[in-house]
Coordinates of C-alpha atoms in Angstrom, one line a residue:
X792 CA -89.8 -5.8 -149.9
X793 CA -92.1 -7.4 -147.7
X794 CA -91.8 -4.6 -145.2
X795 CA -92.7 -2.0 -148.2
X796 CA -96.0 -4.3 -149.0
X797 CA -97.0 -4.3 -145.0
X798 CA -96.0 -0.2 -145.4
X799 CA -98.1 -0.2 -148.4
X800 CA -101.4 -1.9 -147.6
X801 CA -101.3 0.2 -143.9
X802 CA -101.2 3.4 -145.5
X803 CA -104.1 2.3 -148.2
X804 CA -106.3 -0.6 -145.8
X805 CA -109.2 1.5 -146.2
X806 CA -109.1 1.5 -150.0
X807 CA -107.8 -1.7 -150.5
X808 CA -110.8 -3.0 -147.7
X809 CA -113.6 -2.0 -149.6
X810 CA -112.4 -3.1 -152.8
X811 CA -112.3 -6.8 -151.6
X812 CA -115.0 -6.9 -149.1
X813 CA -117.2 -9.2 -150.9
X814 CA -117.9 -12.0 -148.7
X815 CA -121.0 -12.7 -150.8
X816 CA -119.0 -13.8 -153.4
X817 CA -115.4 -14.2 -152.6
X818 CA -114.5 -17.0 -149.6
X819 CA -110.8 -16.1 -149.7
X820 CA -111.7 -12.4 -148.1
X821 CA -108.0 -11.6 -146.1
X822 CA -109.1 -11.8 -142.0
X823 CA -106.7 -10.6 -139.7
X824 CA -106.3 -12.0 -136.4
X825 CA -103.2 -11.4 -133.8
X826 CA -103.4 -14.1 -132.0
X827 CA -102.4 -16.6 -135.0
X828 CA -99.2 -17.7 -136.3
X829 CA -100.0 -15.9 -139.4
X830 CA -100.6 -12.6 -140.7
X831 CA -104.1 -13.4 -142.3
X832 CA -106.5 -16.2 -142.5
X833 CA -108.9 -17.0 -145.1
X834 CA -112.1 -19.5 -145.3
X835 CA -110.4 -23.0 -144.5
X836 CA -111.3 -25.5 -147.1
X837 CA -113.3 -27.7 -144.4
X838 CA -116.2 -24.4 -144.9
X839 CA -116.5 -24.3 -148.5
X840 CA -119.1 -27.5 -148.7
X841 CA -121.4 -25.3 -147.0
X842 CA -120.9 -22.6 -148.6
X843 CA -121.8 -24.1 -152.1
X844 CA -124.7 -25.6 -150.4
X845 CA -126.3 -22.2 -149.8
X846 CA -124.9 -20.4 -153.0
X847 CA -125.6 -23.7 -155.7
X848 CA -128.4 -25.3 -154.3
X849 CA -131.0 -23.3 -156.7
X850 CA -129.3 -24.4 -159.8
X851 CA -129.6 -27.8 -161.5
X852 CA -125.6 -27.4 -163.6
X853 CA -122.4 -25.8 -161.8
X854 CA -119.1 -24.6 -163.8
X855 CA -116.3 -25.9 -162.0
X856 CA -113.1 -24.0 -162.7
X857 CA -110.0 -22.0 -161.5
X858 CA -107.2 -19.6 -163.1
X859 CA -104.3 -21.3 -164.5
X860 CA -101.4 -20.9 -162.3
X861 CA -102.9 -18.5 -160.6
X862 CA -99.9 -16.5 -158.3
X863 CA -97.2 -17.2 -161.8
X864 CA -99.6 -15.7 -164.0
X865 CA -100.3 -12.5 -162.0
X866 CA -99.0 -9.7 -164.2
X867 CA -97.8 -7.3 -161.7
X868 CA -99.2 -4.6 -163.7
X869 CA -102.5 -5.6 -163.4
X870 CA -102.4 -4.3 -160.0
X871 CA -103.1 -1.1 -160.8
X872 CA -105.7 -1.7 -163.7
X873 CA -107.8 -3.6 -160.8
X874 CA -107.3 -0.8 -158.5
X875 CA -108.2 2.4 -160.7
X876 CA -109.2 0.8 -164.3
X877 CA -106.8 0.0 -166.8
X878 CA -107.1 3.3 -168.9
X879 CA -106.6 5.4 -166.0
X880 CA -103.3 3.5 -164.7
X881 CA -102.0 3.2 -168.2
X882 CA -102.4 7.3 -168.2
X883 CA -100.7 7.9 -164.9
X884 CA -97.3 5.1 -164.4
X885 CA -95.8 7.1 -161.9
X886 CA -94.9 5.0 -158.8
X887 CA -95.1 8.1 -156.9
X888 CA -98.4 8.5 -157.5
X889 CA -101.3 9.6 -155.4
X890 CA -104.1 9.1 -157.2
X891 CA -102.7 5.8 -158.8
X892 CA -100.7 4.4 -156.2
X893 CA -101.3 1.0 -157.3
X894 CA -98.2 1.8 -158.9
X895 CA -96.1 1.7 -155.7
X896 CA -96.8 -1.7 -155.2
X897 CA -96.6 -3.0 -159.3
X898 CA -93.0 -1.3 -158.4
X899 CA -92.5 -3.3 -155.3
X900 CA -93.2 -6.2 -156.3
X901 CA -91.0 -5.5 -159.8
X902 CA -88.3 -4.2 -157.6
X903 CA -88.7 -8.0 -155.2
X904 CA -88.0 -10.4 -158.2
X905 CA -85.5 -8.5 -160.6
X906 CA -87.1 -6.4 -162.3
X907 CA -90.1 -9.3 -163.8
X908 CA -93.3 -8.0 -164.6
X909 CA -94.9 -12.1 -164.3
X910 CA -95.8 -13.3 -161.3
X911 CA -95.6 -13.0 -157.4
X912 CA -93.9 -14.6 -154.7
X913 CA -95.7 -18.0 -154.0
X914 CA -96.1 -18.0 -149.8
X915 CA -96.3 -14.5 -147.8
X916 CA -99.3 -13.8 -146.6
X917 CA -98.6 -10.3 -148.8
X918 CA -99.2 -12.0 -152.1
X919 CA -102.7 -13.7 -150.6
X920 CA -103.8 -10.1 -150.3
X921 CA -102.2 -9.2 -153.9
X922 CA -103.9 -11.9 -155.3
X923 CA -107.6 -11.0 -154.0
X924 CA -107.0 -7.2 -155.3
X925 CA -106.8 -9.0 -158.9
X926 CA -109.6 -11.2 -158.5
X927 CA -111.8 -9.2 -157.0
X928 CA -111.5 -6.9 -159.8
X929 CA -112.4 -10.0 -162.2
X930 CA -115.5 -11.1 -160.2
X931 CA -116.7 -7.2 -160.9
X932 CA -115.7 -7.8 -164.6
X933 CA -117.4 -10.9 -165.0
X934 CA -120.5 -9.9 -162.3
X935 CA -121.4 -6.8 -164.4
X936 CA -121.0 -8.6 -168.1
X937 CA -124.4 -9.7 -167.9
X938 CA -127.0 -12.5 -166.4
X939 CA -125.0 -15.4 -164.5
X940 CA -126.1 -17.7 -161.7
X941 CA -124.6 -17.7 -158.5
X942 CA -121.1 -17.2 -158.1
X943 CA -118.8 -17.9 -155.5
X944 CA -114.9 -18.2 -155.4
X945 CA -112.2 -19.6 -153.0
X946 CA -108.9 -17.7 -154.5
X947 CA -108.8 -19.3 -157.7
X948 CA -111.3 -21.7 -157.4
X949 CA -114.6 -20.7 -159.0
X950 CA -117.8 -22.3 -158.9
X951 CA -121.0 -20.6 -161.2
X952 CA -124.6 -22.4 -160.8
X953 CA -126.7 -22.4 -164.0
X954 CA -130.1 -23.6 -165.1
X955 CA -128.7 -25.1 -168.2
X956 CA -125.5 -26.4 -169.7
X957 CA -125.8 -23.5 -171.9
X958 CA -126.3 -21.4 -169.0
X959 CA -122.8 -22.6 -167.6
X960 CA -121.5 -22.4 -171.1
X961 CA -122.4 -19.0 -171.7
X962 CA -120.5 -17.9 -168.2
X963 CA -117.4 -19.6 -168.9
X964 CA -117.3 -17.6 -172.1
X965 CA -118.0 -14.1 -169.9
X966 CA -115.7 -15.4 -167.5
X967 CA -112.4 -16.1 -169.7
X968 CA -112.8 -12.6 -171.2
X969 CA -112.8 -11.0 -167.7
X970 CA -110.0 -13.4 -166.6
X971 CA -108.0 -12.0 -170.0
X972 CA -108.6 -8.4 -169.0
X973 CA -106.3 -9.1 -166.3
X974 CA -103.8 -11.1 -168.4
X975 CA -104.9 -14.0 -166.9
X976 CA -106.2 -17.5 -168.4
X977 CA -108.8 -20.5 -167.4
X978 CA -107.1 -23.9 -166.3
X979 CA -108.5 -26.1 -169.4
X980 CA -107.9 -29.0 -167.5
X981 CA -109.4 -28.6 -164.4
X982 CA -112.6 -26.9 -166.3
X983 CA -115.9 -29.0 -166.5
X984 CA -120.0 -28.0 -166.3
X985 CA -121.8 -31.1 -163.9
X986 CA -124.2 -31.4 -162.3
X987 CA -124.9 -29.5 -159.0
X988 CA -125.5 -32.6 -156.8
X989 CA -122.1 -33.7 -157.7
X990 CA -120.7 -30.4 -156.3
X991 CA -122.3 -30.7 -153.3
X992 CA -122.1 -34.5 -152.9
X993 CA -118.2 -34.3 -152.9
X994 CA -117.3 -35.6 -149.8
X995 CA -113.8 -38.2 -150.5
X996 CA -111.4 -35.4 -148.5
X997 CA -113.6 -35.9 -144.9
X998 CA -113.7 -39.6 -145.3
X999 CA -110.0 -39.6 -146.6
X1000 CA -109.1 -37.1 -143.8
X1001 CA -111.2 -39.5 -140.8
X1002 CA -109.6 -42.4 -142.2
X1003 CA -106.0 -40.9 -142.0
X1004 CA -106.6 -39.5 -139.0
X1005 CA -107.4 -42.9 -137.4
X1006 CA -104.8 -44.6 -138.7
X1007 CA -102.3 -42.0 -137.3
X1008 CA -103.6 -42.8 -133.8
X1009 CA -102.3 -46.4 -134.3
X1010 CA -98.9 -48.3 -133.9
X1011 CA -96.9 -47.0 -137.0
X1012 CA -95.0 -50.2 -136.7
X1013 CA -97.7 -52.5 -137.2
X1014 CA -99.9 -50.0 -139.3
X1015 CA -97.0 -48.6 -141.5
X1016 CA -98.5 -50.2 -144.4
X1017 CA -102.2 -48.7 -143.9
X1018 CA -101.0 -45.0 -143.1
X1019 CA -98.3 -44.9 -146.5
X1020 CA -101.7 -46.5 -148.2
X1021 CA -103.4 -43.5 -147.5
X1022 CA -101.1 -41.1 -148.2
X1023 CA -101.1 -42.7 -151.7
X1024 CA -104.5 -42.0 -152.2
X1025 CA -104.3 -38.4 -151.2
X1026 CA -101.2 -37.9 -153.7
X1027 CA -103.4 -40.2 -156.2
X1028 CA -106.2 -37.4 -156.0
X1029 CA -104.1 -34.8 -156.4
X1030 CA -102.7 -36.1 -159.9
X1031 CA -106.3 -37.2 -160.7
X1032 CA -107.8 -33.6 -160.0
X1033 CA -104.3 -31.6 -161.0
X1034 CA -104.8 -29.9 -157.8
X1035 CA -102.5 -28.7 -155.6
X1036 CA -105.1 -27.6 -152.9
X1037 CA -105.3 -31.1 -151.8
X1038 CA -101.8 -31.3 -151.0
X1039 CA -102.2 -28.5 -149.0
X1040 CA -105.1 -29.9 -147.2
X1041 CA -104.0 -32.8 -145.9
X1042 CA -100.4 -30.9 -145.0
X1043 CA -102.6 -28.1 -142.9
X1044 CA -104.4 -31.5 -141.4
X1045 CA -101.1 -32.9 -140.6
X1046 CA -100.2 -29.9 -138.3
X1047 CA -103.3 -29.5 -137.0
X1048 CA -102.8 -33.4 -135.9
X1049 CA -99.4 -32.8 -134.3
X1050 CA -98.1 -36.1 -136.0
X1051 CA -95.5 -34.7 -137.6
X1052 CA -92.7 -36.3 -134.6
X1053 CA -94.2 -39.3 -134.2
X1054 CA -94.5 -40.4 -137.9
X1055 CA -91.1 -38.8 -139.4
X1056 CA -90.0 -41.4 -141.0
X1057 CA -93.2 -41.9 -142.6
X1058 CA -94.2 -38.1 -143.2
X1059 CA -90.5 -36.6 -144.3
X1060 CA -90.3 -38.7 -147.7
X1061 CA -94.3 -38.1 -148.1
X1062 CA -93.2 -34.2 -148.2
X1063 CA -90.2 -34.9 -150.6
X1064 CA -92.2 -36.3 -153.0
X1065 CA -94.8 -33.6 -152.2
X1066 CA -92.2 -31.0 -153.4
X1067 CA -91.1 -32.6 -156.4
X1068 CA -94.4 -33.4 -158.1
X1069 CA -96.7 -30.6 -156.4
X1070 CA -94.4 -27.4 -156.1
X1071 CA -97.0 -25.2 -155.2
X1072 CA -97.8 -26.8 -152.7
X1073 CA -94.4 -25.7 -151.2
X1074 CA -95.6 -22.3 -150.0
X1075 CA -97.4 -24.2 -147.5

């Protein structure tokens, strides 16, 4: 089935291209280079300070907010509706298709996981690409429902400045019935309107990430203590924020770091409890 998607998105690239090409408002645009281990890259995490510098800076309030389990919640037959607009896909089902062959990959992906209709796999590089089709189509929903601030979005995670609370108010409103054209929802929890300089300011991951970083380049026998502290705290954000993405952070760090020999004993029960309490972070 992955084979069908790679089949799939050669045959359509151009299509599929210019419906996601938005790097002015989407930092999880699919780049593909050869040379990686990996199919596709998207904006790395460490960029996205910058990038709500430049897009935020004008505005005094910023909604904060992302989709509630975002790659679970995908409805496979919102695939199509994002491609070609609901009413003409819900006129045309045919997987066969060739003015609506969004429908070949709703049946792919229906065809890779029994027959289910919610959700996509959590981990090929595929579903990263499935996933920005969707959204994409939301950030048009939401872009064209009327006046908003700036927007930008990193996969699921969405940021929109405003000059008001009310402001930020009234796009959270646009942006939950866009999300629910799609069948998808906001993540309550994780939802909040603040102030822009606390957007901006947020800067606990680099110092977290130079601390661990140091530690990691010191005995492990006599600085056991401080590198399992740290790793605490990363978990302990990750609870505090319900966030997933910071797992995944510090795991891509980890690599990045080459540690992952030296510490073992350290890092393996770090990553067990990272799959018990952070599945999604597993696709990583």
């Amino acid at each position: 089935f992955v084979r069908d998607c790679a089949l799939f998105f050669r045959k359509h690239w151009t299509d599929l291209s210019a419906h996601i090409d938005h790097p002015d408002r989407s930092a999880s645009v699919p780049i593909f280079e050869e040379t990686r281990s990996r199919a596709l890259k998207i904006t790395p995490h460490a960029k996205l300070p910058a990038l709500r510098l430049r897009s935020l800076a004008q505005f005094r309030y910023c909604l904060v907010t992302d989709v509630s389990r975002c790659f679970p919640s995908i409805y496979t037959h919102s695939i199509p509706w994002a491609l070609h607009g609901k009413s003409n896909a819900k006129k045309d089902r045919k997987i066969t298709s060739a003015g609506v062959y969004g429908n070949r990959l709703d049946f792919i992906l229906r065809q890779s996981q029994d027959g289910q209709t919610m959700g996509i796999p959590v981990g090929p590089d595929h579903s990263r690409v499935i996933s920005e089709l969707v959204l994409a189509a939301v950030d048009d929903s939401f872009l064209t429902s009327g006046d908003h601030g700036s927007y930008l979005r990193h996969v699921d995670d969405m940021w929109i400045g405003g000059d008001s609370v009310a402001d930020c108010e009234h796009s959270l409103h646009r942006l939950r019935k866009s999300l629910n054209r799609f069948s998808l929802d906001i993540n309550e929890l994780k939802t909040r309107i603040v102030r822009t300089s606390n957007v901006i300011s947020e800067n606990w991951p680099y110092d977290l990430e130079a601390q661990l970083e140091a530690a990691l380049k010191l005995d492990s026998s006599i600085y056991e203590g401080r590198i399992v502290s740290l790793l605490g705290t990363v978990i302990e954000h990750a609870n505090s924020d319900r966030d997933d993405g910071v797992i995944k952070f510090f795991l891509r760090k980890l690599d990045s770091w080459n540690k992952w020999d030296d510490y073992w004993k350290i890092l393996e029960p770090f990553l067990a409890h990272c799959a018990i309490q952070f599945p999604h972070s597993l696709d990583y």
